[in-house]
Amino acid sequence: MRSIMRGIYAPLRLLSTEASSAQHTGLVHIEKQFESVPPSERNKEAFYAALIIFKERQPRSYVDFLHSALKYMKDFGVHKDLEAYKALLNIFPKGKLIPQNQWQKIFLHYPLQQNCCVKVLDEMEWHGVQPDKETHDIVVNAFGEWNFATRKVKRMLYWMPKLRHSNKYLDRRLLEKGPLSQADLAGLLLRTISRDPGSKLHLWKSPSTSNSVNNEWIAYSQSILQKNLISRLDPMTDIFIDGPFLSYVMDKPVKYVTIKCLPDGALQDFQPKEENDDYANWFQEWTESRTFRRTIHEQKNETILGLACLSTFNNAMAQRLVELLNAHTPKLSEMNIRLRLDK
């Protein structure tokens, strides 16, 4: 905390000079305290400086100030900082908002203040910031032990640790341990959206030379079933590379393309039969069961033959993707590849 306080003197001077000049010109809206900071200087220290100046004046409009602070948390880069949320919750006065009798406990005591506190806690929950015991104590000292806002933070303390790693498709610890490259995010996305458990991920990177460094890469996912689907296609079949489509790995956007073709109308959907004890026609039933059925990749309107993420979505990278896929499935060279990339 001392290192933070040392770095906020410069933003304090900037905000204090603007506040003193505003006193001579008239009343200034609360949002001006955050809008007046240049975008290049919006950081954690400047955000704490605005909170310190607001506390020194001891104004009554702290609810409006908290609503304005929530709007600019992402601009200042503190929307995932637990200490920033604690500083916001510490603005609520201590003891004044605690209900004193049964009627005040039954009804919503100080509704604007409690709804504002719940909104701050909702912002924490939306960005995945888990509260601690100190956060709970701050809310209890402001609103009492069993008030509406206090119940909200108690539920967060109970449920957020339990649901933190409940997503079986994505291990969020891979994202929280440090910044990941775009290729790593593409691998996480393909692992998440590939429904076939037998899908294998491949990553290709362009070789870097001493004169120039290329950051071109291709990440693609394909399973054995998809390779078999390509081998069963007739020559000169149209295969489309469509995209890019936008998806998210938690809060990080990643784009991908699909390799697909038109569906085969001769295939049948799998329909399980009712069990019976008639074994007279067992050979005929066994023969019918060996016919081709729809796989998970053969949808009603299209057949997915692969998924891929590209560093740049252009025709040259798409052609390189086709070459990489052709190394695994040589029959792909007999098909008509049609590129449908949006620019």
Coordinates of N, CA, C and O in Angstrom, one line a residue, residues 176-304:
E176 N -5.3 -17.3 -15.6 CA -4.9 -16.4 -14.5 C -3.5 -16.4 -14.1 O -3.0 -15.6 -13.4
K177 N -2.7 -17.4 -14.6 CA -1.3 -17.5 -14.2 C -0.5 -16.5 -14.9 O 0.6 -16.2 -14.4
G178 N -0.9 -15.9 -16.0 CA -0.1 -14.9 -16.6 C -0.7 -14.5 -18.0 O -1.6 -15.2 -18.5
P179 N -0.1 -13.5 -18.7 CA -0.6 -13.2 -20.0 C -0.3 -14.3 -21.0 O 0.8 -14.8 -21.0
L180 N -1.2 -14.6 -21.9 CA -1.1 -15.6 -22.9 C -1.0 -15.0 -24.3 O -1.6 -13.9 -24.5
S181 N -0.3 -15.6 -25.2 CA -0.2 -15.1 -26.5 C -1.5 -15.4 -27.3 O -2.4 -16.2 -26.8
Q182 N -1.7 -14.8 -28.4 CA -2.9 -15.1 -29.2 C -3.0 -16.5 -29.7 O -4.1 -17.1 -29.8
A183 N -1.8 -17.1 -29.9 CA -1.8 -18.6 -30.4 C -2.2 -19.5 -29.2 O -3.0 -20.5 -29.4
D184 N -1.8 -19.1 -28.0 CA -2.2 -19.9 -26.8 C -3.7 -19.8 -26.6 O -4.4 -20.8 -26.3
L185 N -4.3 -18.6 -26.8 CA -5.7 -18.4 -26.6 C -6.5 -19.2 -27.7 O -7.6 -19.7 -27.4
A186 N -5.9 -19.2 -28.9 CA -6.6 -20.0 -30.0 C -6.6 -21.5 -29.6 O -7.6 -22.1 -29.9
G187 N -5.5 -22.0 -29.0 CA -5.5 -23.4 -28.6 C -6.6 -23.7 -27.6 O -7.3 -24.7 -27.6
L188 N -6.7 -22.8 -26.6 CA -7.8 -22.9 -25.6 C -9.2 -22.9 -26.2 O -10.1 -23.6 -25.8
L189 N -9.4 -22.0 -27.2 CA -10.7 -21.9 -27.8 C -11.0 -23.2 -28.6 O -12.1 -23.7 -28.5
L190 N -10.1 -23.7 -29.4 CA -10.3 -24.9 -30.2 C -10.5 -26.1 -29.3 O -11.4 -27.0 -29.6
R191 N -9.9 -26.1 -28.1 CA -10.1 -27.2 -27.2 C -11.5 -27.2 -26.6 O -12.1 -28.2 -26.2
T192 N -12.0 -25.9 -26.5 CA -13.3 -25.8 -25.8 C -14.4 -26.1 -26.8 O -15.4 -26.7 -26.4
I193 N -14.3 -25.6 -28.0 CA -15.4 -25.7 -29.0 C -15.4 -27.0 -29.8 O -16.4 -27.3 -30.5
S194 N -14.3 -27.8 -29.7 CA -14.3 -29.1 -30.4 C -15.0 -30.1 -29.6 O -14.6 -30.5 -28.5
R195 N -16.1 -30.5 -30.1 CA -17.0 -31.4 -29.4 C -16.6 -32.9 -29.4 O -17.0 -33.7 -28.5
D196 N -15.7 -33.2 -30.4 CA -15.3 -34.6 -30.5 C -14.1 -34.8 -29.5 O -13.1 -34.1 -29.5
P197 N -14.2 -35.8 -28.6 CA -13.1 -36.0 -27.6 C -11.8 -36.5 -28.3 O -10.7 -36.4 -27.8
G198 N -11.9 -37.0 -29.6 CA -10.7 -37.5 -30.3 C -10.1 -36.4 -31.1 O -9.2 -36.7 -31.9
S199 N -10.5 -35.1 -31.0 CA -9.8 -34.1 -31.7 C -8.4 -33.8 -31.2 O -8.1 -33.8 -30.0
K200 N -7.5 -33.6 -32.2 CA -6.1 -33.3 -31.9 C -5.8 -31.8 -32.3 O -6.2 -31.4 -33.4
L201 N -5.1 -31.1 -31.5 CA -4.7 -29.8 -31.8 C -3.3 -29.7 -32.4 O -2.4 -30.5 -32.0
H202 N -3.2 -28.9 -33.4 CA -1.9 -28.7 -34.1 C -1.6 -27.2 -34.2 O -2.5 -26.4 -34.4
L203 N -0.4 -26.9 -34.0 CA 0.1 -25.5 -34.1 C 1.3 -25.4 -35.1 O 2.3 -26.1 -34.9
W204 N 1.1 -24.5 -36.0 CA 2.2 -24.2 -37.0 C 2.6 -22.7 -36.8 O 1.8 -21.8 -36.7
K205 N 3.9 -22.5 -36.8 CA 4.5 -21.2 -36.7 C 5.5 -21.0 -37.8 O 6.2 -21.9 -38.2
S206 N 5.5 -19.8 -38.4 CA 6.4 -19.5 -39.5 C 7.8 -19.4 -39.0 O 8.0 -18.8 -37.9
P207 N 8.8 -20.0 -39.7 CA 10.2 -19.9 -39.2 C 10.7 -18.5 -39.2 O 10.5 -17.8 -40.2
S208 N 11.3 -18.0 -38.2 CA 11.8 -16.7 -38.1 C 13.3 -16.6 -38.6 O 14.1 -17.6 -38.4
T209 N 13.6 -15.6 -39.3 CA 14.9 -15.4 -39.9 C 15.7 -14.3 -39.1 O 15.1 -13.7 -38.2
S210 N 17.0 -14.2 -39.4 CA 17.8 -13.2 -38.6 C 17.4 -11.8 -39.0 O 17.6 -10.9 -38.3
N211 N 16.9 -11.6 -40.3 CA 16.6 -10.3 -40.7 C 15.3 -9.8 -40.3 O 15.1 -8.6 -39.8
S212 N 14.3 -10.6 -40.3 CA 12.9 -10.3 -39.9 C 12.3 -11.4 -39.1 O 12.6 -12.5 -39.3
V213 N 11.4 -11.0 -38.3 CA 10.7 -11.9 -37.4 C 9.3 -12.0 -37.8 O 8.6 -11.0 -37.8
N214 N 8.8 -13.2 -38.2 CA 7.4 -13.3 -38.6 C 6.7 -13.9 -37.5 O 7.1 -14.9 -36.8
N215 N 5.5 -13.3 -37.2 CA 4.6 -13.8 -36.2 C 3.4 -14.6 -36.7 O 2.4 -14.6 -36.1
E216 N 3.5 -15.2 -37.9 CA 2.4 -15.9 -38.5 C 2.3 -17.3 -37.8 O 3.3 -17.9 -37.6
W217 N 1.1 -17.7 -37.6 CA 0.8 -19.0 -36.9 C -0.5 -19.4 -37.4 O -1.4 -18.6 -37.8
I218 N -0.7 -20.7 -37.3 CA -2.0 -21.4 -37.6 C -2.2 -22.5 -36.5 O -1.4 -23.3 -36.3
A219 N -3.4 -22.4 -35.9 CA -3.8 -23.4 -34.9 C -5.1 -24.1 -35.5 O -6.0 -23.4 -35.8
Y220 N -5.1 -25.4 -35.6 CA -6.2 -26.1 -36.2 C -6.5 -27.4 -35.4 O -5.6 -28.0 -34.8
S221 N -7.7 -27.8 -35.5 CA -8.2 -29.0 -34.7 C -8.9 -29.9 -35.7 O -9.8 -29.4 -36.5
Q222 N -8.6 -31.2 -35.6 CA -9.2 -32.2 -36.5 C -9.2 -33.5 -35.8 O -8.2 -33.9 -35.1
S223 N -10.2 -34.3 -36.0 CA -10.3 -35.6 -35.3 C -10.2 -36.7 -36.4 O -10.3 -36.4 -37.6
I224 N -10.2 -38.0 -36.0 CA -10.1 -39.1 -36.9 C -11.4 -39.2 -37.6 O -11.4 -39.5 -38.8
L225 N -12.5 -38.9 -37.0 CA -13.8 -39.0 -37.7 C -13.9 -38.0 -38.8 O -14.4 -38.3 -39.9
Q226 N -13.3 -36.8 -38.6 CA -13.4 -35.8 -39.7 C -12.4 -36.2 -40.8 O -12.8 -35.9 -42.0
K227 N -11.3 -36.8 -40.5 CA -10.4 -37.3 -41.6 C -11.1 -38.4 -42.4 O -11.0 -38.4 -43.6
N228 N -11.9 -39.2 -41.7 CA -12.6 -40.3 -42.4 C -13.7 -39.7 -43.3 O -14.0 -40.2 -44.4
L229 N -14.3 -38.6 -42.8 CA -15.4 -38.0 -43.6 C -14.8 -37.4 -44.9 O -15.4 -37.5 -46.0
I230 N -13.6 -36.8 -44.8 CA -12.9 -36.3 -46.0 C -12.6 -37.4 -47.0 O -12.7 -37.3 -48.2
S231 N -12.1 -38.6 -46.4 CA -11.7 -39.7 -47.3 C -12.9 -40.3 -48.0 O -12.8 -40.9 -49.1
R232 N -14.2 -40.1 -47.5 CA -15.4 -40.7 -48.1 C -16.0 -39.7 -49.1 O -16.9 -40.1 -49.8
L233 N -15.5 -38.5 -49.2 CA -16.1 -37.6 -50.1 C -15.7 -37.9 -51.6 O -14.6 -38.5 -51.8
D234 N -16.6 -37.6 -52.5 CA -16.3 -37.8 -53.9 C -15.3 -36.8 -54.4 O -15.3 -35.6 -53.9
P235 N -14.5 -37.1 -55.4 CA -13.6 -36.1 -55.9 C -14.3 -34.9 -56.5 O -15.5 -34.9 -56.9
M236 N -13.7 -33.7 -56.4 CA -14.2 -32.4 -56.9 C -15.4 -32.0 -56.0 O -16.2 -31.2 -56.5
T237 N -15.5 -32.4 -54.8 CA -16.5 -31.9 -53.9 C -16.1 -30.5 -53.4 O -14.9 -30.3 -53.1
D238 N -17.1 -29.6 -53.3 CA -16.8 -28.3 -52.8 C -16.6 -28.3 -51.3 O -17.5 -28.8 -50.5
I239 N -15.5 -27.8 -50.9 CA -15.2 -27.6 -49.4 C -15.0 -26.1 -49.2 O -14.2 -25.5 -49.9
F240 N -15.7 -25.6 -48.2 CA -15.7 -24.2 -47.9 C -14.9 -23.9 -46.7 O -15.0 -24.6 -45.7
I241 N -14.1 -22.8 -46.7 CA -13.5 -22.3 -45.5 C -14.2 -20.9 -45.2 O -13.9 -19.9 -45.9
D242 N -15.0 -20.9 -44.2 CA -15.8 -19.8 -43.8 C -15.3 -19.1 -42.6 O -14.8 -19.8 -41.7
G243 N -15.6 -17.8 -42.5 CA -15.2 -17.1 -41.3 C -14.7 -15.7 -41.6 O -14.8 -15.2 -42.8
P244 N -14.1 -15.0 -40.7 CA -13.9 -15.5 -39.3 C -15.2 -15.3 -38.4 O -15.9 -14.3 -38.7
F245 N -15.4 -16.2 -37.5 CA -16.4 -16.1 -36.5 C -15.8 -15.7 -35.1 O -14.7 -16.1 -34.8
L246 N -16.5 -14.9 -34.4 CA -16.0 -14.4 -33.1 C -16.5 -15.3 -31.9 O -17.7 -15.6 -31.8
S247 N -15.6 -15.6 -31.0 CA -15.9 -16.3 -29.8 C -15.1 -15.7 -28.7 O -14.2 -14.9 -28.9
Y248 N -15.3 -16.2 -27.5 CA -14.6 -15.6 -26.3 C -14.1 -16.7 -25.4 O -14.7 -17.7 -25.2
V249 N -12.8 -16.5 -25.0 CA -12.2 -17.4 -23.9 C -12.3 -16.5 -22.7 O -11.4 -15.7 -22.5
M250 N -13.3 -16.7 -21.9 CA -13.7 -15.9 -20.7 C -13.9 -14.5 -21.3 O -14.9 -14.3 -22.0
D251 N -13.1 -13.5 -21.1 CA -13.3 -12.1 -21.6 C -12.4 -11.7 -22.7 O -12.4 -10.6 -23.1
K252 N -11.7 -12.7 -23.3 CA -10.8 -12.4 -24.4 C -11.3 -12.9 -25.7 O -11.6 -14.1 -25.9
P253 N -11.5 -12.0 -26.7 CA -12.1 -12.4 -28.0 C -11.1 -13.1 -28.8 O -9.9 -12.7 -28.9
V254 N -11.5 -14.2 -29.5 CA -10.7 -15.0 -30.4 C -11.6 -15.3 -31.6 O -12.7 -15.6 -31.5
K255 N -11.0 -15.2 -32.8 CA -11.7 -15.5 -34.1 C -11.2 -16.8 -34.6 O -10.1 -17.2 -34.5
Y256 N -12.1 -17.5 -35.3 CA -11.8 -18.8 -35.9 C -12.5 -19.0 -37.2 O -13.5 -18.2 -37.5
V257 N -12.1 -20.0 -38.0 CA -12.8 -20.3 -39.2 C -13.2 -21.8 -39.2 O -12.7 -22.6 -38.4
T258 N -14.1 -22.2 -40.0 CA -14.6 -23.5 -40.1 C -14.3 -24.1 -41.5 O -14.4 -23.4 -42.5
I259 N -13.9 -25.4 -41.6 CA -13.7 -26.1 -42.8 C -14.9 -27.1 -42.9 O -15.1 -27.9 -42.1
K260 N -15.8 -26.8 -43.9 CA -17.0 -27.6 -44.0 C -17.4 -27.9 -45.4 O -16.8 -27.3 -46.4
C261 N -18.4 -28.8 -45.6 CA -19.0 -29.1 -46.9 C -20.5 -29.3 -46.7 O -21.0 -29.3 -45.6
L262 N -21.1 -29.5 -47.8 CA -22.6 -29.7 -47.7 C -22.9 -31.1 -47.1 O -22.1 -32.1 -47.3
P263 N -24.0 -31.3 -46.4 CA -24.3 -32.6 -45.8 C -24.6 -33.7 -46.8 O -25.0 -33.4 -47.9
D264 N -24.5 -34.9 -46.4 CA -24.8 -36.1 -47.2 C -26.2 -36.5 -46.8 O -26.5 -36.9 -45.7
G265 N -27.2 -36.4 -47.8 CA -28.6 -36.7 -47.5 C -28.8 -38.1 -47.3 O -29.9 -38.5 -46.8
A266 N -27.9 -39.0 -47.8 CA -28.2 -40.4 -47.7 C -28.0 -41.0 -46.3 O -28.4 -42.1 -46.0
L267 N -27.3 -40.2 -45.4 CA -27.0 -40.8 -44.1 C -28.3 -40.7 -43.2 O -29.2 -39.8 -43.4
Q268 N -28.4 -41.6 -42.3 CA -29.5 -41.7 -41.4 C -29.1 -41.3 -40.0 O -28.0 -41.5 -39.6
D269 N -30.1 -40.7 -39.3 CA -29.9 -40.5 -37.9 C -30.0 -41.7 -37.1 O -30.8 -42.6 -37.4
F270 N -29.2 -41.8 -36.0 CA -29.2 -43.0 -35.2 C -30.4 -43.0 -34.3 O -30.7 -42.1 -33.6
Q271 N -31.2 -44.1 -34.4 CA -32.4 -44.3 -33.6 C -32.3 -45.6 -32.8 O -32.3 -46.7 -33.4
P272 N -32.1 -45.6 -31.5 CA -32.0 -46.8 -30.8 C -33.3 -47.6 -30.8 O -34.4 -47.1 -30.7
K273 N -33.1 -48.9 -31.0 CA -34.3 -49.8 -31.0 C -34.6 -50.3 -29.6 O -33.8 -50.4 -28.7
E274 N -35.9 -50.7 -29.5 CA -36.3 -51.2 -28.2 C -35.8 -52.6 -28.0 O -35.7 -53.4 -29.0
E275 N -35.4 -52.9 -26.8 CA -34.8 -54.3 -26.6 C -35.9 -55.3 -26.6 O -37.0 -55.1 -26.0
N276 N -35.7 -56.4 -27.2 CA -36.6 -57.6 -27.2 C -35.8 -58.9 -27.2 O -34.6 -58.9 -27.4
D277 N -36.6 -60.0 -26.9 CA -35.9 -61.3 -26.8 C -36.1 -62.1 -28.1 O -35.9 -63.3 -28.1
D278 N -36.4 -61.4 -29.2 CA -36.5 -62.1 -30.5 C -35.2 -62.2 -31.2 O -34.7 -61.1 -31.7
Y279 N -34.5 -63.3 -31.3 CA -33.2 -63.5 -31.9 C -33.3 -64.2 -33.2 O -32.3 -64.7 -33.8
A280 N -34.5 -64.2 -33.8 CA -34.7 -65.0 -35.1 C -34.0 -64.2 -36.3 O -33.4 -64.8 -37.1
N281 N -34.1 -62.8 -36.2 CA -33.5 -62.0 -37.3 C -32.3 -61.3 -36.8 O -32.1 -60.1 -37.2
W282 N -31.4 -62.0 -36.1 CA -30.3 -61.3 -35.5 C -29.3 -60.9 -36.5 O -28.6 -59.8 -36.4
F283 N -29.1 -61.7 -37.6 CA -28.1 -61.4 -38.7 C -28.6 -60.1 -39.4 O -27.7 -59.3 -39.8
Q284 N -29.8 -60.0 -39.7 CA -30.3 -58.9 -40.5 C -30.2 -57.6 -39.7 O -29.8 -56.5 -40.2
E285 N -30.4 -57.6 -38.4 CA -30.2 -56.5 -37.5 C -28.8 -56.1 -37.4 O -28.4 -54.9 -37.4
W286 N -27.9 -57.1 -37.4 CA -26.5 -56.8 -37.3 C -26.0 -56.2 -38.6 O -25.1 -55.3 -38.5
T287 N -26.5 -56.6 -39.7 CA -26.1 -56.0 -41.0 C -26.6 -54.5 -41.1 O -25.9 -53.7 -41.6
E288 N -27.8 -54.3 -40.6 CA -28.3 -52.9 -40.7 C -27.6 -52.0 -39.7 O -27.4 -50.8 -40.0
S289 N -27.1 -52.5 -38.6 CA -26.3 -51.7 -37.7 C -25.0 -51.3 -38.2 O -24.4 -50.3 -37.7
R290 N -24.5 -52.0 -39.3 CA -23.2 -51.6 -39.8 C -23.2 -50.5 -40.9 O -22.2 -50.1 -41.5
T291 N -24.4 -50.0 -41.2 CA -24.6 -48.9 -42.2 C -24.1 -47.6 -41.5 O -24.1 -47.5 -40.3
F292 N -23.7 -46.7 -42.4 CA -23.1 -45.4 -41.8 C -24.2 -44.6 -41.2 O -25.3 -44.5 -41.7
R293 N -23.9 -44.1 -40.0 CA -24.8 -43.2 -39.3 C -24.2 -41.9 -39.2 O -23.0 -41.7 -39.4
R294 N -25.0 -40.9 -38.8 CA -24.5 -39.5 -38.7 C -23.6 -39.5 -37.5 O -23.9 -40.0 -36.4
T295 N -22.4 -38.8 -37.7 CA -21.5 -38.5 -36.6 C -21.9 -37.2 -36.0 O -22.8 -36.5 -36.4
I296 N -21.1 -36.8 -35.0 CA -21.4 -35.5 -34.3 C -21.0 -34.3 -35.2 O -21.5 -33.2 -35.0
H297 N -20.2 -34.6 -36.2 CA -19.8 -33.5 -37.1 C -20.7 -33.3 -38.2 O -20.6 -32.2 -38.9
E298 N -21.6 -34.2 -38.5 CA -22.5 -34.1 -39.6 C -23.8 -33.5 -39.1 O -24.7 -34.2 -38.6
Q299 N -24.0 -32.2 -39.3 CA -25.1 -31.5 -38.9 C -26.2 -31.5 -40.0 O -26.0 -32.0 -41.0
K300 N -27.3 -30.9 -39.7 CA -28.4 -30.9 -40.6 C -28.1 -30.1 -41.9 O -28.5 -30.5 -43.0
N301 N -27.4 -28.9 -41.7 CA -27.2 -28.0 -42.8 C -25.7 -28.1 -43.3 O -25.4 -27.5 -44.4
E302 N -24.8 -28.7 -42.6 CA -23.4 -28.7 -43.0 C -22.7 -29.8 -42.3 O -23.2 -30.4 -41.3
T303 N -21.5 -30.1 -42.8 CA -20.6 -31.1 -42.2 C -19.3 -30.5 -41.9 O -18.6 -29.9 -42.8
I304 N -19.0 -30.4 -40.6 CA -17.8 -29.8 -40.1 C -16.6 -30.7 -40.3 O -16.6 -31.8 -39.7

